[in-house]
Amino acid sequence: MDRLTYRKITKSELYLILICIFFVIMFIIMTGLYVSSYFQSKVTDNGKSKVIDNGKSKVIEDVCTSDFCKFEAGSILRSINFQTDPCENFYEFVCGNYFKYETLNGEYINPAEILPNYKYLLAKKVLEKSDEKDDPPFANKVRKYYKSCLNSYEIKSAISNFLNLSYLDKWPVVQNETLNSTIEEAIVFGIFNDGTGLLFQILFRQSLFYVKIGSTTVKSKVLSDRFFHMRRYGISMTYILKMLGMDVKSSKNIIEEISNFEISLNQIQKRKWKQENINLTVSQLQKECSEINWKFLFQHIFKYLGPPFNEKNTTVRIFNINYIHLLCNLIKNTERRIIYNALLWNSFVPHLVIFDDKFRDMLSTTWHYFRYYSKRMKYKDQTLKWKNCINYMRRYIELGLHHMIIKSLNPKKLVKEVKNYAKQISDSLKEIFSEVEWINGEIKRGMKDKLNNIHYSIGYSNGYMNMEFLKKIFDNIIITDNYVQNILSLNRQWLYDMTFNTPLIVEYYETTVFDPFGLTPIFIDFETGGQIAIPLGWMFSPYYVFGMPQYLNYGGIFTVISHEFSHGFQDSFSLIRTFGNLQNKTKIGKKFLQLIFEFDRRKNCLINQYSKFPIEGNLTVNGSNTFNDNFADNSGILVAFRAYDKYIKENGEEPKLPGLNYTNKQMFFIRYAEMWCETNDVQVKRIPTKHSPSIYRVVGPLMNLPEFSETFNCVPTSYMNPEKKCNVWR
């Protein structure tokens, strides 16, 4: 190899090198200025990136880097299993890693189960902050009620409080002890404090009392099975008596006495009683059943309510007098002490769960035993005191809490947007109906008329923000630092208004139609219309987030609302009913058979398709039982995708989420599937229900939708793109 030789650089070469370096530096500077100017000219509008070009706004592809977009991207990325081909199993692709990160006592969890936590956190925030000038006048009462719950006592002290504040003797009363209270007082205690109406239920409207057949604490099947159900039921009673310091022998006797009385009572109540509605005076009723002091009972009711009892103006309407006769015969042959103990136990059960975590855990496994179980009995995981105190708020106090949460959210913009979604869905369905070839023109007009008569309530009803209405409710409510006293006071006020302030109660029910933080959207079908309610509590991720790229909301809450709309057209008879008021019924009547045949052909296709989906072992989905929701799922995703496709054609492509290099349409489907992610062992629990397991609420509708396969380029041989598709409206 030759040695390298070097020579000295000439002056002219040196000048040339310096000139080149200068131009390179100038190029870097100019490029930096251009890029800086470019980004400074960008304007962000509702998650879309825009570039100002000669005074015109042009949407470009970009990445949304807001905190909300980062959060949503993280949530999706955490669940996606990138090892799965979307065309082979889209549910596994989107949700494959979900169960690795989301656990709840190792079993049941999905986005809908997590949703209530938003309410709890929002409620905690408004309840634990200090009173402010712009707070409603009643906010202090709601917060004081909450604080009294946090400071509440153990079971023994709670029962003592209930008894003392209600002027009742001790409980329970054992054999050979003197009973100083009456069963009439115990009956009234139950009426005012959430008992089932063990002996009988009493409803009252001023001077008219309705006496109806009562209900045992637990269901008939429990009382008829001494060897299993009754033993499990007795465990909860044993625990309470132990907390009161009762010895084992006395406790066993009390439980046996109460159980035997309820078994005998159930034998009477479970008969098929015919409604008679006989009106009697108090004196006449006393002659029919002398074992109960009816006059004293009604006097005691009015003592609770406030106004004096006027016997002459009081009418008692008896559901069935023969029931009263048999009941009185049972009372005659039963020791009063036992009836008293049973009545108070019946009334204590709904309340004691708030005072003791272990007792609530016991009832969480047997909540379905009870006649009128409380949702508080159902959840064994709620060991946080603040969470239970929020969960236990009811009626007026819950109404006030909901007002405070809604006000803190200021949700007018998001409610307006979701209402606009509902309108788009109605318009999209009309377009789809117009294109359906197998439905004739008269029927289509009827279907469109029905669509026009499907009304929707979004977010919350007016009563929650009506200050005049709220003031009328809270002006008469007194809240103290004593939690038990607050429970009794609120129950008393509720029954007072039910009895003497009917217009207020009517307004309460009419203006608070649905729970704004309820767990599920609701559809009520009418022959010529319907009613849809989408609670505010549903407007959280992954269903809806205000201001996000629209593929997330169209794939989320938009499909949920589309699903609810679709329930109005889920069978051939619902289609036929839609033109019940149209003219020329005899003409269109000839096409009934054709319509029924075509609809049923599509129905059977879905039934057969879903019935082949495996669950576990030899078990498969019951396509017939799950048809209504399978139909609504298939219809809903078609409507939502069609609407989103129209949206991006009119508004242009939207920014991507960080880390997710998918098209807008692909993100629409990813969001749809994300709503149904859940842990694996939930699937088996879903067998007896009217809903398919979540995996098939994703893959079923999407494998039937050609637009999905086009979006993900799924070849015809792939699982998600079968040759035979079940089309709902095509």
XYZ file of C-alpha atoms in Angstrom:
730
model
C 0.000 0.000 0.000
C 1.407 3.459 -0.939
C 2.146 5.892 1.825
C -0.262 8.773 2.036
C 1.182 12.074 1.046
C 0.173 15.510 2.419
C 0.378 18.972 0.920
C -0.242 22.466 2.267
C -3.792 23.993 1.704
C -3.722 27.054 -0.483
C -5.319 30.389 0.503
C -8.047 30.131 -2.121
C -9.028 26.643 -0.888
C -9.193 27.917 2.686
C -11.536 30.777 1.652
C -13.748 28.297 -0.189
C -14.026 26.053 2.905
C -14.977 29.030 5.110
C -17.667 30.115 2.633
C -19.153 26.568 2.674
C -19.196 26.503 6.478
C -20.960 29.897 6.494
C -23.710 28.697 4.148
C -24.210 25.493 6.202
C -24.643 27.566 9.397
C -27.089 29.920 7.635
C -29.084 26.921 6.351
C -29.389 25.482 9.887
C -30.474 28.865 11.269
C -33.087 29.428 8.526
C -34.442 25.888 8.975
C -34.774 26.442 12.735
C -36.594 29.745 12.187
C -38.956 28.112 9.707
C -39.791 25.213 12.044
C -40.302 27.622 14.947
C -42.566 29.813 12.832
C -44.433 26.729 11.652
C -45.252 25.506 15.146
C -46.081 28.981 16.415
C -48.682 29.264 13.662
C -50.457 26.104 14.781
C -53.814 26.441 16.502
C -55.418 23.675 18.571
C -59.198 23.473 18.374
C -61.076 20.621 20.103
C -58.154 18.249 19.757
C -57.567 19.004 16.051
C -54.301 20.487 14.871
C -54.554 23.238 12.266
C -52.136 25.166 10.081
C -52.881 28.737 8.994
C -52.408 28.787 5.225
C -53.165 32.080 3.401
C -55.947 32.881 5.850
C -57.568 29.474 5.454
C -57.708 26.773 8.149
C -56.499 23.379 6.975
C -56.616 20.260 9.208
C -53.440 18.170 9.191
C -52.502 14.851 10.731
C -50.826 15.281 14.125
C -50.537 13.824 17.623
C -52.709 15.067 20.491
C -50.413 15.684 23.463
C -52.897 17.024 26.008
C -52.985 15.386 29.443
C -56.321 13.781 28.604
C -54.960 12.313 25.364
C -51.900 10.946 27.178
C -54.141 9.356 29.827
C -56.421 7.743 27.234
C -53.424 6.522 25.245
C -51.896 4.995 28.370
C -55.158 3.245 29.237
C -55.468 1.743 25.753
C -51.797 0.780 25.480
C -51.943 -0.946 28.860
C -54.724 -3.266 27.675
C -53.609 -4.004 24.109
C -51.913 -7.312 23.355
C -49.665 -6.507 20.403
C -48.871 -10.199 19.970
C -52.411 -10.776 18.643
C -53.449 -10.052 15.067
C -56.524 -7.743 15.131
C -58.007 -9.775 12.286
C -57.749 -13.046 14.189
C -59.317 -11.941 17.488
C -60.010 -8.247 17.906
C -61.154 -8.609 21.513
C -57.906 -10.341 22.470
C -55.953 -7.676 20.565
C -57.595 -4.772 22.445
C -58.197 -6.418 25.837
C -55.562 -9.144 26.026
C -53.596 -7.463 28.805
C -56.561 -5.901 30.616
C -56.857 -8.564 33.312
C -53.148 -8.258 34.117
C -53.598 -4.721 35.384
C -57.216 -4.541 36.524
C -58.187 -6.678 39.533
C -60.960 -6.465 42.058
C -60.774 -9.216 44.664
C -59.473 -11.386 41.847
C -62.737 -11.724 39.996
C -65.322 -9.283 38.626
C -64.139 -6.117 36.942
C -64.878 -4.157 33.791
C -65.151 -0.446 32.940
C -68.789 -0.297 34.041
C -67.837 -1.686 37.458
C -65.136 0.958 37.848
C -67.514 3.751 36.828
C -69.156 4.285 40.253
C -65.749 5.193 41.671
C -65.934 8.466 39.766
C -69.067 9.331 41.714
C -67.475 8.415 45.020
C -64.404 10.544 44.343
C -66.443 13.511 43.113
C -68.757 13.202 46.110
C -65.852 12.992 48.534
C -64.363 16.135 47.032
C -67.517 18.265 47.421
C -68.380 16.820 50.851
C -64.998 17.339 52.447
C -64.275 20.855 51.272
C -65.177 23.875 53.427
C -68.409 25.766 52.870
C -68.050 28.522 50.278
C -70.068 31.625 49.439
C -71.486 30.238 46.195
C -72.608 26.970 47.826
C -76.360 26.311 47.921
C -77.960 26.953 51.344
C -78.449 23.244 51.988
C -74.816 22.242 51.272
C -73.979 22.622 54.952
C -76.747 20.166 55.879
C -75.499 17.578 53.384
C -71.923 17.899 54.658
C -73.052 17.725 58.280
C -75.009 14.546 57.542
C -71.898 13.024 55.941
C -69.678 13.970 58.895
C -72.176 12.498 61.358
C -71.911 9.211 59.454
C -68.116 9.265 59.638
C -68.389 9.704 63.406
C -71.054 7.010 63.854
C -70.818 4.228 66.399
C -70.486 0.471 66.660
C -73.524 -1.793 66.380
C -74.289 -1.909 70.098
C -74.330 1.885 70.421
C -76.270 2.264 67.157
C -79.070 -0.078 68.275
C -79.197 1.665 71.633
C -79.541 5.000 69.810
C -82.331 3.712 67.564
C -84.239 2.424 70.597
C -83.760 5.486 72.802
C -84.624 8.017 70.089
C -87.733 6.004 69.182
C -88.784 5.519 72.847
C -88.628 1.747 72.549
C -87.667 -0.881 75.126
C -84.432 -2.821 74.838
C -83.861 -5.364 72.074
C -84.015 -8.276 72.034
C -86.266 -9.192 74.945
C -85.501 -12.690 76.215
C -87.853 -15.192 77.814
C -89.244 -14.212 81.236
C -88.257 -10.545 80.716
C -90.936 -7.873 80.899
C -91.724 -6.110 77.613
C -92.389 -2.429 78.269
C -92.975 -1.457 74.622
C -95.903 -2.593 72.494
C -95.957 -4.396 69.165
C -97.870 -1.388 67.781
C -94.875 0.823 68.552
C -92.585 -1.724 66.907
C -94.837 -1.833 63.825
C -94.659 1.957 63.489
C -90.886 1.901 63.936
C -90.660 -0.478 60.976
C -92.991 1.654 58.849
C -90.779 4.700 59.365
C -87.408 2.966 59.129
C -87.227 0.794 56.020
C -88.744 -2.421 57.368
C -90.528 -4.615 54.831
C -93.805 -4.248 56.692
C -93.409 -7.592 58.399
C -97.058 -8.041 59.442
C -98.587 -5.623 56.950
C -97.622 -2.612 54.905
C -99.295 0.734 55.553
C -99.388 3.478 52.949
C -101.084 6.710 53.870
C -102.387 9.814 52.194
C -103.676 12.259 54.798
C -106.849 10.616 56.176
C -106.751 7.445 54.039
C -104.649 4.464 55.146
C -103.947 1.525 52.806
C -103.264 -1.716 54.715
C -101.637 -4.290 52.440
C -100.207 -7.774 52.932
C -96.808 -7.707 54.613
C -93.565 -9.445 53.728
C -91.209 -11.575 55.783
C -87.618 -10.360 56.136
C -86.351 -13.029 53.754
C -87.870 -14.868 50.807
C -90.018 -17.994 51.006
C -87.302 -20.294 49.649
C -85.070 -19.301 52.570
C -87.734 -19.967 55.183
C -88.590 -23.345 53.637
C -85.008 -24.636 53.819
C -83.982 -25.042 57.474
C -80.880 -27.082 56.716
C -79.075 -24.635 54.445
C -80.621 -21.222 53.797
C -82.035 -20.725 57.285
C -78.713 -21.663 58.865
C -76.879 -19.109 56.703
C -79.536 -16.491 57.461
C -79.225 -17.277 61.169
C -75.469 -16.635 61.143
C -76.017 -12.923 60.520
C -78.517 -12.721 63.394
C -76.126 -14.629 65.657
C -73.393 -12.110 64.958
C -75.588 -9.120 65.889
C -76.715 -10.752 69.136
C -73.104 -11.565 69.985
C -72.179 -7.887 69.465
C -74.905 -7.024 71.971
C -73.278 -9.284 74.549
C -75.860 -12.075 74.506
C -74.784 -15.558 75.547
C -74.921 -18.451 73.069
C -77.945 -20.220 74.600
C -80.126 -17.098 74.762
C -79.028 -16.110 71.263
C -79.998 -19.517 69.890
C -83.452 -19.285 71.492
C -84.089 -15.777 70.085
C -83.083 -16.832 66.576
C -85.265 -19.941 66.714
C -88.250 -17.919 67.977
C -87.944 -15.258 65.282
C -87.374 -17.880 62.552
C -90.391 -19.968 63.599
C -92.608 -16.877 63.692
C -91.483 -15.793 60.202
C -92.039 -19.325 58.863
C -95.614 -19.311 60.218
C -96.182 -15.798 58.897
C -94.892 -16.778 55.462
C -97.392 -19.648 55.287
C -100.147 -17.030 55.443
C -98.543 -14.411 53.200
C -97.609 -16.688 50.319
C -101.237 -17.609 49.613
C -102.807 -16.133 46.487
C -104.801 -13.317 48.013
C -107.445 -11.568 45.958
C -107.559 -7.784 46.164
C -110.784 -6.616 47.850
C -110.079 -3.033 49.026
C -112.667 -2.878 51.810
C -113.034 0.507 53.520
C -113.444 0.410 57.318
C -113.396 2.884 60.162
C -110.807 2.391 62.889
C -113.538 1.090 65.231
C -114.757 -1.398 62.643
C -111.236 -2.638 62.040
C -110.781 -3.065 65.799
C -113.785 -5.422 65.845
C -112.361 -7.419 62.922
C -108.967 -7.809 64.612
C -108.837 -7.103 68.318
C -105.290 -8.477 68.742
C -103.892 -5.167 67.470
C -104.741 -1.851 69.110
C -105.440 -0.038 65.848
C -106.366 3.271 67.403
C -103.115 3.389 69.352
C -101.202 2.338 66.225
C -102.621 5.227 64.153
C -102.147 7.658 67.020
C -98.500 6.631 67.169
C -98.094 7.144 63.412
C -99.456 10.670 63.717
C -97.236 11.251 66.733
C -94.271 10.612 64.446
C -95.661 12.838 61.714
C -96.776 15.747 63.867
C -100.493 16.505 63.306
C -103.022 15.092 65.803
C -104.901 11.911 64.930
C -108.576 12.417 64.043
C -110.321 9.051 64.242
C -113.594 10.291 62.715
C -111.862 11.506 59.562
C -109.689 8.411 59.155
C -110.571 5.653 56.678
C -108.692 2.366 56.523
C -108.669 0.502 53.205
C -107.965 -3.223 53.714
C -106.428 -5.175 50.835
C -108.017 -8.436 52.008
C -109.896 -8.792 55.288
C -109.360 -12.567 55.405
C -105.605 -12.002 55.549
C -106.132 -9.711 58.550
C -108.216 -12.423 60.251
C -105.513 -15.089 59.798
C -102.789 -12.659 60.843
C -104.615 -11.767 64.039
C -105.077 -15.435 64.837
C -101.307 -15.935 64.501
C -100.660 -12.915 66.755
C -103.118 -14.320 69.307
C -101.189 -17.583 69.472
C -97.706 -16.019 69.595
C -95.991 -14.432 72.547
C -95.872 -10.632 72.115
C -92.212 -10.542 73.004
C -91.383 -12.762 69.988
C -93.376 -10.583 67.590
C -91.663 -7.481 68.988
C -88.214 -9.040 68.501
C -89.056 -10.088 64.918
C -90.423 -6.636 64.029
C -87.323 -4.796 65.222
C -84.925 -7.284 63.602
C -86.791 -6.745 60.336
C -86.252 -2.979 60.652
C -82.635 -3.053 61.867
C -81.180 -5.162 59.034
C -81.108 -2.432 56.343
C -79.286 -0.015 58.664
C -76.738 -2.080 60.552
C -74.537 -2.705 57.502
C -73.251 0.861 57.784
C -71.994 0.334 61.331
C -70.019 -2.887 60.975
C -67.786 -4.134 58.151
C -67.951 -7.772 59.216
C -71.753 -7.756 59.290
C -71.817 -6.233 55.811
C -69.446 -8.955 54.592
C -71.851 -11.581 55.921
C -74.813 -10.046 54.138
C -72.843 -9.596 50.911
C -73.041 -13.372 50.395
C -76.758 -13.646 51.268
C -78.152 -10.294 50.074
C -80.386 -12.106 47.563
C -82.142 -13.839 50.485
C -83.828 -10.607 51.555
C -87.182 -9.366 50.296
C -86.174 -5.756 49.794
C -82.424 -5.918 49.918
C -80.425 -2.742 49.967
C -77.571 -2.165 47.536
C -75.473 -1.622 50.653
C -75.804 -5.324 51.490
C -74.383 -6.308 48.127
C -70.890 -4.865 48.214
C -68.428 -6.563 50.508
C -65.441 -4.641 49.132
C -66.501 -1.255 50.493
C -64.508 -1.219 53.709
C -63.708 2.487 53.512
C -65.957 4.370 55.920
C -66.243 7.494 53.741
C -67.300 5.371 50.775
C -70.010 3.613 52.743
C -71.311 6.917 54.087
C -71.730 8.193 50.516
C -73.309 4.930 49.414
C -75.846 5.138 52.239
C -77.177 8.586 51.277
C -80.760 8.329 50.060
C -83.732 10.380 48.909
C -83.491 14.036 49.919
C -79.926 13.984 51.171
C -78.748 12.175 48.021
C -80.641 14.714 45.934
C -78.674 17.503 47.595
C -75.394 15.646 47.080
C -76.119 15.123 43.386
C -76.808 18.840 42.987
C -73.435 19.645 44.551
C -71.577 17.191 42.288
C -73.325 18.393 39.124
C -72.587 22.002 40.017
C -68.902 21.196 40.591
C -68.675 19.492 37.166
C -70.455 22.299 35.285
C -71.404 19.733 32.612
C -73.483 21.910 30.263
C -71.032 21.606 27.351
C -70.671 17.851 27.529
C -74.428 17.321 27.977
C -75.016 19.493 24.913
C -72.516 17.438 22.890
C -74.048 14.106 23.917
C -77.529 15.419 23.089
C -76.158 16.241 19.652
C -74.946 12.642 19.389
C -78.474 11.418 20.071
C -79.800 13.614 17.262
C -77.128 12.320 14.872
C -78.075 8.757 15.754
C -81.715 9.411 14.993
C -80.752 10.983 11.644
C -78.404 8.098 10.782
C -81.082 5.523 11.542
C -83.510 7.367 9.275
C -80.956 7.226 6.453
C -80.389 3.521 7.056
C -84.128 2.815 7.114
C -84.485 4.666 3.805
C -81.922 2.363 2.194
C -83.346 -0.946 3.490
C -84.848 -2.687 0.465
C -86.829 -5.372 2.268
C -89.014 -2.882 4.182
C -91.725 -1.105 2.185
C -92.361 2.632 2.157
C -95.366 2.674 4.509
C -93.506 0.731 7.170
C -90.428 2.944 6.764
C -92.564 6.008 7.413
C -93.888 4.364 10.559
C -90.361 3.544 11.710
C -89.268 7.133 11.137
C -92.309 8.381 13.048
C -91.310 6.172 15.950
C -87.776 7.546 15.810
C -89.171 11.064 16.065
C -91.052 9.971 19.192
C -88.052 8.460 20.959
C -87.185 11.088 23.539
C -83.926 11.210 25.436
C -82.815 12.548 28.792
C -79.103 13.218 28.900
C -77.053 13.777 32.040
C -79.622 14.721 34.645
C -83.217 15.872 34.961
C -84.269 19.398 35.880
C -85.067 18.785 39.535
C -81.416 18.369 40.462
C -80.672 21.991 39.564
C -84.027 23.616 40.456
C -83.098 25.815 43.424
C -86.692 26.723 44.300
C -87.643 23.042 44.440
C -84.531 22.130 46.456
C -85.206 24.943 48.923
C -88.737 23.639 49.560
C -87.296 20.219 50.381
C -84.427 21.249 52.633
C -86.116 24.060 54.575
C -87.870 21.494 56.807
C -84.909 19.155 57.284
C -82.922 19.374 60.510
C -79.491 17.723 60.616
C -77.564 17.159 63.862
C -74.228 15.586 64.798
C -76.039 12.348 65.722
C -76.115 10.033 62.699
C -78.915 7.760 63.929
C -81.028 10.796 64.747
C -80.425 12.092 61.215
C -81.592 8.775 59.711
C -84.785 8.870 61.786
C -85.375 12.549 61.032
C -85.012 12.161 57.269
C -87.267 9.087 57.181
C -89.881 10.952 59.188
C -89.729 13.971 56.865
C -90.084 11.736 53.820
C -93.219 10.062 55.175
C -94.642 13.392 56.320
C -94.320 14.738 52.772
C -95.769 11.502 51.361
C -98.786 11.957 53.627
C -99.438 15.694 53.798
C -97.384 17.268 51.016
C -98.306 15.216 47.956
C -97.523 17.999 45.397
C -93.914 18.097 46.603
C -93.550 14.310 46.266
C -95.121 14.404 42.799
C -92.642 17.115 41.817
C -89.826 15.060 43.337
C -90.625 12.044 41.156
C -91.399 14.071 38.034
C -88.279 16.239 38.135
C -85.783 13.628 39.322
C -86.816 11.010 36.792
C -83.547 9.085 36.759
C -80.433 8.868 38.879
C -77.751 11.092 37.250
C -75.093 8.734 38.557
C -76.924 5.520 37.772
C -74.913 2.629 36.472
C -76.492 1.967 33.090
C -78.240 3.741 30.229
C -81.939 2.917 30.042
C -84.336 2.401 27.139
C -88.088 2.160 27.692
C -89.968 1.024 24.600
C -93.383 2.382 23.690
C -95.586 1.246 20.833
C -95.091 4.485 18.904
C -91.945 5.848 20.557
C -89.612 5.380 23.488
C -87.571 7.001 26.235
C -83.788 6.882 26.599
C -81.869 8.024 29.668
C -78.076 8.445 29.596
C -76.873 9.271 33.132
C -74.155 11.855 33.725
C -72.276 9.171 35.648
C -71.832 7.282 32.365
C -70.019 10.204 30.753
C -66.542 9.191 31.861
C -63.725 7.254 30.224
C -63.806 4.888 28.377
C -67.309 5.893 27.333
C -66.951 9.632 26.943
C -64.444 12.425 27.523
C -65.295 15.979 26.491
C -62.856 17.654 24.107
C -61.121 14.457 22.951
C -60.684 13.307 19.343
C -64.145 12.231 18.273
C -63.186 8.686 17.303
C -63.011 7.954 21.045
C -66.490 9.295 21.785
C -68.117 7.898 18.643
C -66.609 4.491 19.392
C -67.666 4.920 23.038
C -70.843 6.599 24.201
C -72.118 7.116 20.655
C -72.342 3.342 20.151
C -73.956 3.002 23.604
C -76.736 5.423 22.653
C -77.060 3.805 19.205
C -77.507 0.474 20.986
C -80.348 1.913 23.093
C -82.108 3.429 20.060
C -81.860 0.096 18.261
C -83.828 -1.668 21.008
C -86.914 0.084 19.646
C -86.702 -1.979 16.435
C -85.457 -5.341 17.696
C -88.262 -7.584 16.418
C -90.665 -7.793 13.497
C -93.635 -6.985 15.723
C -92.027 -3.749 16.896
C -91.649 -2.805 13.220
C -95.256 -3.689 12.490
C -96.499 -1.693 15.489
C -94.765 1.430 14.185
C -97.360 1.916 11.472
C -100.380 1.180 13.640
C -101.755 4.674 12.990
C -101.023 4.742 9.268
C -103.667 4.648 6.548
C -104.255 1.818 4.064
C -103.696 -0.934 6.618
C -105.273 -3.534 4.353
C -102.795 -2.770 1.574
C -99.709 -2.946 3.702
C -101.170 -5.907 5.571
C -100.361 -8.050 2.523
C -96.695 -7.294 3.038
C -96.646 -8.307 6.684
C -95.621 -11.863 5.895
C -92.771 -10.699 3.660
C -91.531 -8.330 6.371
C -91.740 -10.982 9.088
C -89.962 -13.507 6.877
C -87.095 -11.130 6.052
C -86.669 -9.947 9.617
C -86.832 -13.448 11.064
C -84.254 -14.634 8.513
C -81.833 -12.033 9.867
C -82.836 -12.863 13.422
C -82.174 -16.579 12.932
C -78.820 -15.783 11.369
C -77.762 -13.922 14.531
C -79.197 -16.606 16.806
C -77.317 -19.378 14.995
C -74.109 -17.361 14.798
C -73.999 -16.496 18.508
C -75.107 -19.989 19.541
C -71.829 -21.331 18.127
C -69.673 -19.043 20.269
C -68.041 -21.180 23.004
C -67.989 -20.164 26.665
C -66.507 -23.015 28.676
C -66.332 -26.729 28.059
C -69.358 -27.703 25.993
C -71.255 -24.563 26.926
C -72.037 -21.989 24.259
C -73.852 -18.669 24.161
C -77.639 -18.995 24.105
C -78.365 -17.087 20.909
C -82.106 -16.940 21.550
C -81.847 -15.540 25.089
C -79.253 -12.968 24.072
C -80.813 -11.970 20.749
C -82.234 -8.581 21.756
C -78.889 -7.226 22.889
C -77.001 -8.958 20.095
C -79.310 -7.201 17.645
C -78.834 -3.848 19.373
C -75.031 -4.346 19.386
C -74.949 -5.105 15.657
C -77.270 -2.253 14.782
C -75.563 0.183 17.157
C -72.036 -0.300 15.767
C -73.292 0.111 12.191
C -75.072 3.369 13.045
C -72.110 4.740 15.019
C -69.488 3.897 12.366
C -71.624 5.370 9.619
C -72.003 8.578 11.622
C -68.265 8.796 12.353
C -67.380 8.164 8.718
C -69.617 11.100 7.822
C -67.995 13.195 10.566
C -64.419 12.794 9.286
C -65.524 13.409 5.684
C -66.975 16.739 6.806
C -64.299 17.716 9.354
C -61.139 16.001 8.187
C -58.776 13.597 9.905
C -58.216 13.973 13.646
C -54.931 13.872 15.598
C -53.648 10.510 16.781
C -53.003 9.539 20.369
C -49.360 9.349 21.474
C -47.890 5.889 20.963
C -50.868 4.665 18.914
C -50.072 4.781 15.218
C -53.568 3.837 14.055
C -55.951 5.566 11.670
C -58.989 7.415 12.979
C -61.315 4.620 11.895
C -59.122 1.974 13.510
C -59.166 3.972 16.753
C -62.972 4.074 16.560
C -63.065 0.269 16.678
C -60.346 0.054 19.343
C -62.383 2.332 21.614
C -65.520 0.271 20.989
C -63.752 -2.921 22.044
C -62.098 -1.231 25.027
C -65.534 -0.611 26.567
C -66.033 -4.368 26.895
C -62.687 -5.394 28.399
C -63.181 -7.528 31.509
C -61.525 -10.280 33.497
C -61.839 -13.837 32.196
C -63.839 -15.493 34.975
C -66.680 -13.020 34.421
C -67.490 -14.804 31.190
C -68.866 -17.893 32.918
C -71.002 -15.791 35.261
C -72.702 -14.269 32.248
C -74.150 -17.572 31.006
C -77.672 -17.213 32.508
C -78.092 -13.543 31.555
C -79.662 -11.908 28.522
C -76.294 -10.506 27.439
C -73.563 -12.312 25.568
C -70.136 -12.430 27.239
C -68.135 -9.293 26.498
C -65.800 -10.983 24.028
C -68.767 -11.735 21.747
C -70.220 -8.257 22.145
C -67.030 -7.203 20.361
C -66.204 -9.918 17.835
C -69.836 -10.701 16.912
C -70.854 -7.231 15.647
C -67.426 -6.513 14.118
C -67.164 -9.752 12.120
C -70.588 -8.885 10.673
C -69.496 -5.372 9.674
C -67.604 -5.260 6.333
C -66.282 -1.789 7.190
C -64.279 -3.281 10.067
C -62.458 -5.734 7.817
C -61.809 -2.984 5.278
C -60.384 -0.730 8.011
C -57.970 -3.382 9.304
C -57.360 -5.051 5.907
C -58.579 -8.435 7.156
C -58.356 -11.119 4.477
C -61.512 -13.200 3.822
C -60.016 -16.279 5.491
C -59.451 -14.510 8.838
C -61.634 -15.083 11.920
C -62.855 -11.472 12.003
C -63.846 -11.541 8.311
C -65.997 -14.649 7.787
C -67.557 -15.246 4.402
C -71.041 -15.463 5.893
C -72.091 -12.311 7.731
C -75.341 -11.636 9.550
C -76.660 -8.290 8.372
C -79.233 -6.460 10.454
C -80.338 -3.694 8.100
C -78.728 -4.663 4.778
